[in-house]
CSV table of C-alpha atoms and ligand atoms in Angstrom, one decimal:
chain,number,residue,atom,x,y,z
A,17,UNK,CA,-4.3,4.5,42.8
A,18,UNK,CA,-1.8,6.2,39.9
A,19,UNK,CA,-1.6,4.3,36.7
A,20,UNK,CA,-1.1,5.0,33.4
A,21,UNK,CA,-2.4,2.6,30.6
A,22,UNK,CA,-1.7,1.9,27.4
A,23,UNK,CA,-3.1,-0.2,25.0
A,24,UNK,CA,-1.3,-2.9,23.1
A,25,UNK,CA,-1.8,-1.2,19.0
A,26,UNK,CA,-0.4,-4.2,16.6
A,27,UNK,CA,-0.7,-3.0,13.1
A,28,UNK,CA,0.8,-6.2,12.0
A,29,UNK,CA,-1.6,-8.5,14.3
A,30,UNK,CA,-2.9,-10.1,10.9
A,31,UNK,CA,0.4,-11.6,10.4
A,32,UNK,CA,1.7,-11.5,13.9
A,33,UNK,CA,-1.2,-12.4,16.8
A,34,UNK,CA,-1.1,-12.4,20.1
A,35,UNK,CA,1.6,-10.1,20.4
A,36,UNK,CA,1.6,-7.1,22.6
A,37,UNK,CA,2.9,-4.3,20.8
A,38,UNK,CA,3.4,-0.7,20.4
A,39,UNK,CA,5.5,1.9,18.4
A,40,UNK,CA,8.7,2.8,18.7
A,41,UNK,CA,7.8,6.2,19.6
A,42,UNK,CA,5.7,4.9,22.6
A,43,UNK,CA,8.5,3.2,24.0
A,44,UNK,CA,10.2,6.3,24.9
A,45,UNK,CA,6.9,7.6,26.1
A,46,UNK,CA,6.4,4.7,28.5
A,47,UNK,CA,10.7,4.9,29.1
A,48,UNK,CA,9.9,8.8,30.2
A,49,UNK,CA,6.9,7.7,32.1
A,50,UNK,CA,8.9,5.3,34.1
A,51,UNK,CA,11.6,7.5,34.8
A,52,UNK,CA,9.6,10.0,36.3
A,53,UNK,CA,8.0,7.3,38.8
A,54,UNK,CA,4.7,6.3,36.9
A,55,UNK,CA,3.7,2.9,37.1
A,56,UNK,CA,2.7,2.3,33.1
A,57,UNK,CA,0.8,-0.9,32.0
A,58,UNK,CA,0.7,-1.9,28.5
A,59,UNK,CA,-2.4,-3.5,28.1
A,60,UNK,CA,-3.5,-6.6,28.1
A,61,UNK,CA,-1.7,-7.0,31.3
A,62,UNK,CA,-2.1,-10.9,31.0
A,63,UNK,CA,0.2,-10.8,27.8
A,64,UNK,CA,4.1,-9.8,29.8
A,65,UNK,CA,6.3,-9.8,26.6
A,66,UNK,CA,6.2,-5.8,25.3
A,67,UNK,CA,7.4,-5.9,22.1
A,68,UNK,CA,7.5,-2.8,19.5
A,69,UNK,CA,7.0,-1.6,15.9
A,70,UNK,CA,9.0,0.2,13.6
A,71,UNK,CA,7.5,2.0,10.6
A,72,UNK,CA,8.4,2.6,7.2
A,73,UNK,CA,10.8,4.9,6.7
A,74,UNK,CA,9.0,7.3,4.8
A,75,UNK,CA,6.5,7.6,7.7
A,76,UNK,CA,6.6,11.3,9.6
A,77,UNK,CA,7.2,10.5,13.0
A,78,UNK,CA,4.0,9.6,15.4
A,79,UNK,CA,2.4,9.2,12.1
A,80,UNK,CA,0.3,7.1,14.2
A,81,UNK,CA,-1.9,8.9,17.2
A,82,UNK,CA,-0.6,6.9,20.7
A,83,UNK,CA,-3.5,6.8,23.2
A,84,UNK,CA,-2.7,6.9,27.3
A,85,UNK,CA,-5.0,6.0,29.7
A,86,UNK,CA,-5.0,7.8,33.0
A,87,UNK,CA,-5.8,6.9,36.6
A,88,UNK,CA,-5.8,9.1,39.6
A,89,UNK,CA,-3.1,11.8,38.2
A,90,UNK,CA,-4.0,15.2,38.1
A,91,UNK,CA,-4.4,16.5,34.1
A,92,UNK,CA,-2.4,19.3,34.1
A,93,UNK,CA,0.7,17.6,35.0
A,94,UNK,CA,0.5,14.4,32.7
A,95,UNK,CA,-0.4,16.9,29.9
A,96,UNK,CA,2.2,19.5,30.4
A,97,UNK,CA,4.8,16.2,31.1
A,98,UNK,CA,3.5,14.7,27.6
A,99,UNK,CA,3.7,17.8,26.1
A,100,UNK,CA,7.0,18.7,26.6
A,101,UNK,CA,8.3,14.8,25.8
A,102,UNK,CA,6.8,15.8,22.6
A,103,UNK,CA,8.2,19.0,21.6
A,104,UNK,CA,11.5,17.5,22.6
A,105,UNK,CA,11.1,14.9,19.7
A,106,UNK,CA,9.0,17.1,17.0
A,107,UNK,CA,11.5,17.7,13.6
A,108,UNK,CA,8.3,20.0,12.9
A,109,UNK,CA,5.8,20.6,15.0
A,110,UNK,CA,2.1,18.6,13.9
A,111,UNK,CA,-0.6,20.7,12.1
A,112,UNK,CA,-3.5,22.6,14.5
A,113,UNK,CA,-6.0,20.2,14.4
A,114,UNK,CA,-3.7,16.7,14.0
A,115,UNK,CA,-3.5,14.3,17.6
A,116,UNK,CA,-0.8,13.0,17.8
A,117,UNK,CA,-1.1,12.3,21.1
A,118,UNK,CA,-5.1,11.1,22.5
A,119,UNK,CA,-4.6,11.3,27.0
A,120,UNK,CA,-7.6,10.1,28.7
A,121,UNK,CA,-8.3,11.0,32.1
A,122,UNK,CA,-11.0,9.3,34.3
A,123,UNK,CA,-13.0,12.9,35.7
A,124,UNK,CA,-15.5,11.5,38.7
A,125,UNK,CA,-16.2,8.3,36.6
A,126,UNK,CA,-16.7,10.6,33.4
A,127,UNK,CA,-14.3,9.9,30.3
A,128,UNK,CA,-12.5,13.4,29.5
A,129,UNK,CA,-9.8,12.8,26.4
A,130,UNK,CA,-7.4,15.6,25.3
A,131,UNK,CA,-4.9,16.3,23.0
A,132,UNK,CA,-1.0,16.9,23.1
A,133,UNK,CA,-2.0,20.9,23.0
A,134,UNK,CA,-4.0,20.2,26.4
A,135,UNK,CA,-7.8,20.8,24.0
A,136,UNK,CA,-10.7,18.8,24.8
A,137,UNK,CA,-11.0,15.5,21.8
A,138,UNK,CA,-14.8,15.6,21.5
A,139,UNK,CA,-16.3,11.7,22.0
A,140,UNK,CA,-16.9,11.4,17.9
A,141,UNK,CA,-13.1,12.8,17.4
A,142,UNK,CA,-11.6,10.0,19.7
A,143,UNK,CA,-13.7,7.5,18.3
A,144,UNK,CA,-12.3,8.5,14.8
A,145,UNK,CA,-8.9,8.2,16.3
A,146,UNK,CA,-9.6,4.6,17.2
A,147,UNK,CA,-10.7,4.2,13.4
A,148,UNK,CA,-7.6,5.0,12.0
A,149,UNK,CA,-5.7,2.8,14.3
A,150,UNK,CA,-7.8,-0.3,13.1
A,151,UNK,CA,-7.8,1.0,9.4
A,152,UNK,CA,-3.8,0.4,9.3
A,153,UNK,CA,-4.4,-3.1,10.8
A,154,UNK,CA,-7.0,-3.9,8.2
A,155,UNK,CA,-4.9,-2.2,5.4
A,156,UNK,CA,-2.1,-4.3,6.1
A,157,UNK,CA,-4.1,-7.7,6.2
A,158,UNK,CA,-5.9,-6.7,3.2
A,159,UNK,CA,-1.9,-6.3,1.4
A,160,UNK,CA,-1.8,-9.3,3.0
A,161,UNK,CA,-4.9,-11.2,2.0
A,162,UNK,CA,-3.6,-11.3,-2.0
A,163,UNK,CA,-0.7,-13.9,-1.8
A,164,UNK,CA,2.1,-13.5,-3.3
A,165,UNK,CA,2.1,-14.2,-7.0
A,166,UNK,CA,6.0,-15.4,-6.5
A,167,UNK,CA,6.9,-18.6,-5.3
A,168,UNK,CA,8.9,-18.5,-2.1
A,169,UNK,CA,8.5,-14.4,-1.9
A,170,UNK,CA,5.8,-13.8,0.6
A,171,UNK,CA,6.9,-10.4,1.7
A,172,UNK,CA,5.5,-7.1,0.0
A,173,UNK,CA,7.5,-4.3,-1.3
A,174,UNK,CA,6.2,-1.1,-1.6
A,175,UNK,CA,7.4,2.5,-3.6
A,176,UNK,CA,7.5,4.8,-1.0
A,177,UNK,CA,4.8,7.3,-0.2
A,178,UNK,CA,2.2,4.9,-1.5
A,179,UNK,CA,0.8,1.5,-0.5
A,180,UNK,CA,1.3,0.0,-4.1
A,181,UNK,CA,2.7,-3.4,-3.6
A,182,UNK,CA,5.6,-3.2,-6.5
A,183,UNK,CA,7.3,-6.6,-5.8
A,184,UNK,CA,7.9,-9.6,-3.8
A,185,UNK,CA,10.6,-10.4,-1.3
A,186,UNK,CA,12.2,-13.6,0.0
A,187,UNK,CA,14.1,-12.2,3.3
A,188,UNK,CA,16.1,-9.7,4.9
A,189,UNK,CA,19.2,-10.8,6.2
A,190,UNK,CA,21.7,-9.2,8.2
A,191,UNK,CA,25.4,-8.8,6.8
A,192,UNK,CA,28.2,-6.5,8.8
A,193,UNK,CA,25.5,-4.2,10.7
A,194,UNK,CA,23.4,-4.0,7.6
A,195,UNK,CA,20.7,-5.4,6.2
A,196,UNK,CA,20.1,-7.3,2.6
A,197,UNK,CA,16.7,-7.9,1.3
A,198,UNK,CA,16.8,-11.6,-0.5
A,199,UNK,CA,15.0,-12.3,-3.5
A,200,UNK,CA,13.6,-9.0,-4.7
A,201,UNK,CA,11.3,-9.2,-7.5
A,202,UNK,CA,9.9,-6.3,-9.0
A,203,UNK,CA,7.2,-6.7,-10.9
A,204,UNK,CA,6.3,-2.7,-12.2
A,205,UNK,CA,8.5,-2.4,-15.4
A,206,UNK,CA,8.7,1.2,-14.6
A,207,UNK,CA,9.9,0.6,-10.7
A,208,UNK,CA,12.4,-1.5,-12.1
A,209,UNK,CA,13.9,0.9,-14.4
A,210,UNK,CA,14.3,3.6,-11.5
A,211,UNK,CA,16.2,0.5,-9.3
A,212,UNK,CA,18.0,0.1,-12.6
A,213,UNK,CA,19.6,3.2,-12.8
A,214,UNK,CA,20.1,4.0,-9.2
A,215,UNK,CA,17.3,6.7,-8.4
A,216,UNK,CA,15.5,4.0,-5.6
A,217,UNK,CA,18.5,2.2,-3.7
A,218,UNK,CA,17.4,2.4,-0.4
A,219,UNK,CA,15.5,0.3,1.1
A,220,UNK,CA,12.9,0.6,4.7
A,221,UNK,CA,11.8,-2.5,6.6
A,222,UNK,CA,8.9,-2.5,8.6
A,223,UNK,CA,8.3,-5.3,11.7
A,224,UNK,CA,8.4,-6.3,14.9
A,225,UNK,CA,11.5,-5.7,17.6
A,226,UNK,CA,11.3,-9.0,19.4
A,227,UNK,CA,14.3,-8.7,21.3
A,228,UNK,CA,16.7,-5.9,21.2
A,229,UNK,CA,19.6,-4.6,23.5
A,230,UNK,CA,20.6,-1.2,25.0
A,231,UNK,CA,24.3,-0.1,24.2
A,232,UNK,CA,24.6,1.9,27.5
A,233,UNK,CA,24.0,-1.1,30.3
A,234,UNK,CA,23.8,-3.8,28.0
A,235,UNK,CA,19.8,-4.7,29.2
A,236,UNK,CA,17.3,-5.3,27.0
A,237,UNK,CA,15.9,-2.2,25.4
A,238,UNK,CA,12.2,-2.3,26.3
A,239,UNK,CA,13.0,-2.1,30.2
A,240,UNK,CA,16.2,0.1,30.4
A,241,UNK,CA,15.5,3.8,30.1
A,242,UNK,CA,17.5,5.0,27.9
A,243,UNK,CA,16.9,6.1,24.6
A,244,UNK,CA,18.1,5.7,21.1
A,245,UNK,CA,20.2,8.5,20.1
A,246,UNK,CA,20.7,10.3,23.4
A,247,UNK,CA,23.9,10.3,25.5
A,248,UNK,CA,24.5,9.6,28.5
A,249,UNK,CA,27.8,10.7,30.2
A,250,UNK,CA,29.0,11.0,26.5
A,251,UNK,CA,28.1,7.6,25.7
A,252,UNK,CA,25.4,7.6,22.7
A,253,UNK,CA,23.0,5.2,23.5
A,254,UNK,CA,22.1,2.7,20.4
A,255,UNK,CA,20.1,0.0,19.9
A,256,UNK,CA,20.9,-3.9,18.7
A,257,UNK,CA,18.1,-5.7,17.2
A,258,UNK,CA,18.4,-9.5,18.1
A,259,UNK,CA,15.0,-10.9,16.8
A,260,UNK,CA,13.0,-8.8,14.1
A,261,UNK,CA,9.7,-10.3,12.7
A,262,UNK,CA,9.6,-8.5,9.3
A,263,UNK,CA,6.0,-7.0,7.8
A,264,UNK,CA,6.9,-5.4,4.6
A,265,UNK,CA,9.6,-3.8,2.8
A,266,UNK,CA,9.3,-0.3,1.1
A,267,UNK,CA,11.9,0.9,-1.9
A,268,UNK,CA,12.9,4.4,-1.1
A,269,UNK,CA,15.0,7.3,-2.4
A,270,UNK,CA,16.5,8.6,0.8
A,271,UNK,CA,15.6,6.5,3.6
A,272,UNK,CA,15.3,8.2,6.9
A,273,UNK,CA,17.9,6.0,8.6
A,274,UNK,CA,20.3,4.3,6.2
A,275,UNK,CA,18.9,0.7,7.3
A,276,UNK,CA,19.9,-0.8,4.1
A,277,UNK,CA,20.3,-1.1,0.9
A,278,UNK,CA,19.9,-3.0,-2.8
A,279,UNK,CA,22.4,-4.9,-3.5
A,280,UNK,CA,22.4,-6.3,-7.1
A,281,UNK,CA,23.9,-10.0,-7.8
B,307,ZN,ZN1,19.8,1.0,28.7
């Protein structure tokens, strides 16, 4: 049997259970996978809904390590595949001794794990890999697990490149292909004064992608495999988000992709 595995990594399962998820970024992984005849299960298989994640804005891309599980496919070609997936999407490549991506293979019933550079992850490495991906679950419930101070605002708002919670949110809607957060409230004086006078006006959302739709065949986006960005016989493939389940907000300088901005009343 060939199969590739990956497991479901909600960093938002505090406030969202029971949803199969991964990143963004392993979407395309498991799009590439596909396309070059893999079978790819996102675990658990009893869950069929794949639904993914989108970060921060301020977060470097694969910020977060993506684990694959392989059955019966020879290492060297699922590294050298991953490996060139990844220097395809790298702005700059990661530091020496950063995994980005963790590839287990099953050697004669022996767990062998390496790394997107093809090196052996040692068994107390991987299991530090596994740490991390739990600590962002655990962070973000424990943002969670102090309520917000502000009636009818139950969504945090961070300062980017920090996880200081700096105000409260009521919603984001969307408005003529942007978004609008509802009911900010800052509560750092100092925050405020740098929204005042225009040195933070963008804004990042962080969520879910419940349902979204490919611009190039009109399916939905999780089972087409195209990709954001690219084109495809000149025809740049974008994404519509239909359902978003929003996490958090983050106040930013110069967000990474103009999502959306403050608006004052
Ligand atoms: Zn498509």
């Amino acid at each position: 049997m060939q199969e590739i595995r990956i497991p479901s990594t909600n960093p938002y399962v505090s406030l969202y259970p029971d949803l199969k998820v991964v990143s963004r970024e392993t979407i395309h992984l498991i799009k590439l996978l596909r396309a070059e005849g893999y079978s790819v299960v996102v675990e658990p298989k009893e869950i069929a809904e794949l639904n993914y994640y989108v970060e921060k804005g301020f977060r470097e891309i694969l910020a977060d390590p993506i684990l694959v599980y392989v059955i019966g496919i020879p290492t060297a070609i699922i590294t050298g595949l991953l490996a060139n997936w990844l220097s395809d999407i790298w702005r700059k490549p990661p530091k020496q001794n950063e995994t980005q991506l963790a590839i287990e293979f099953d050697e004669n019933g022996n767990k062998v794990r390496y790394s997107q550079s093809g090196e052996k992850i040692s068994a107390k490495k991987f299991s530090s890999i596994l740490e991390s991906l739990d600590k962002r679950a655990s962070d973000f419930q424990k943002s969670c697990e102090n309520p917000s101070p502000i009636e009818k605002r139950p969504y945090p708002v961070y300062i980017e490149h920090t996880a200081k919670v700096i105000g409260w949110a009521k919603n984001v809607i969307t408005r003529n292909e942007g978004l609008y957060i509802e009911g900010l409230r800052i509560i750092d004086p100092e925050v405020q004064q740098l929204v005042d006078n225009g040195y933070l006006s963008g804004l990042s959302v962080a969520g879910i992608v419940k349902k979204s739709t490919c611009s190039v065949c009109d399916s939905d986006y999780v089972s087409c495999n195209h990709i954001t960005r690219r084109k495809y016989d000149g025809k740049e493939c974008l994404v519509r988000i239909d359902d978003f389940a929003i996490a958090e907000f983050s106040l930013v300088k110069n967000p990474i992709q103009p999502l959306a901005r403050i608006v004052k009343k």
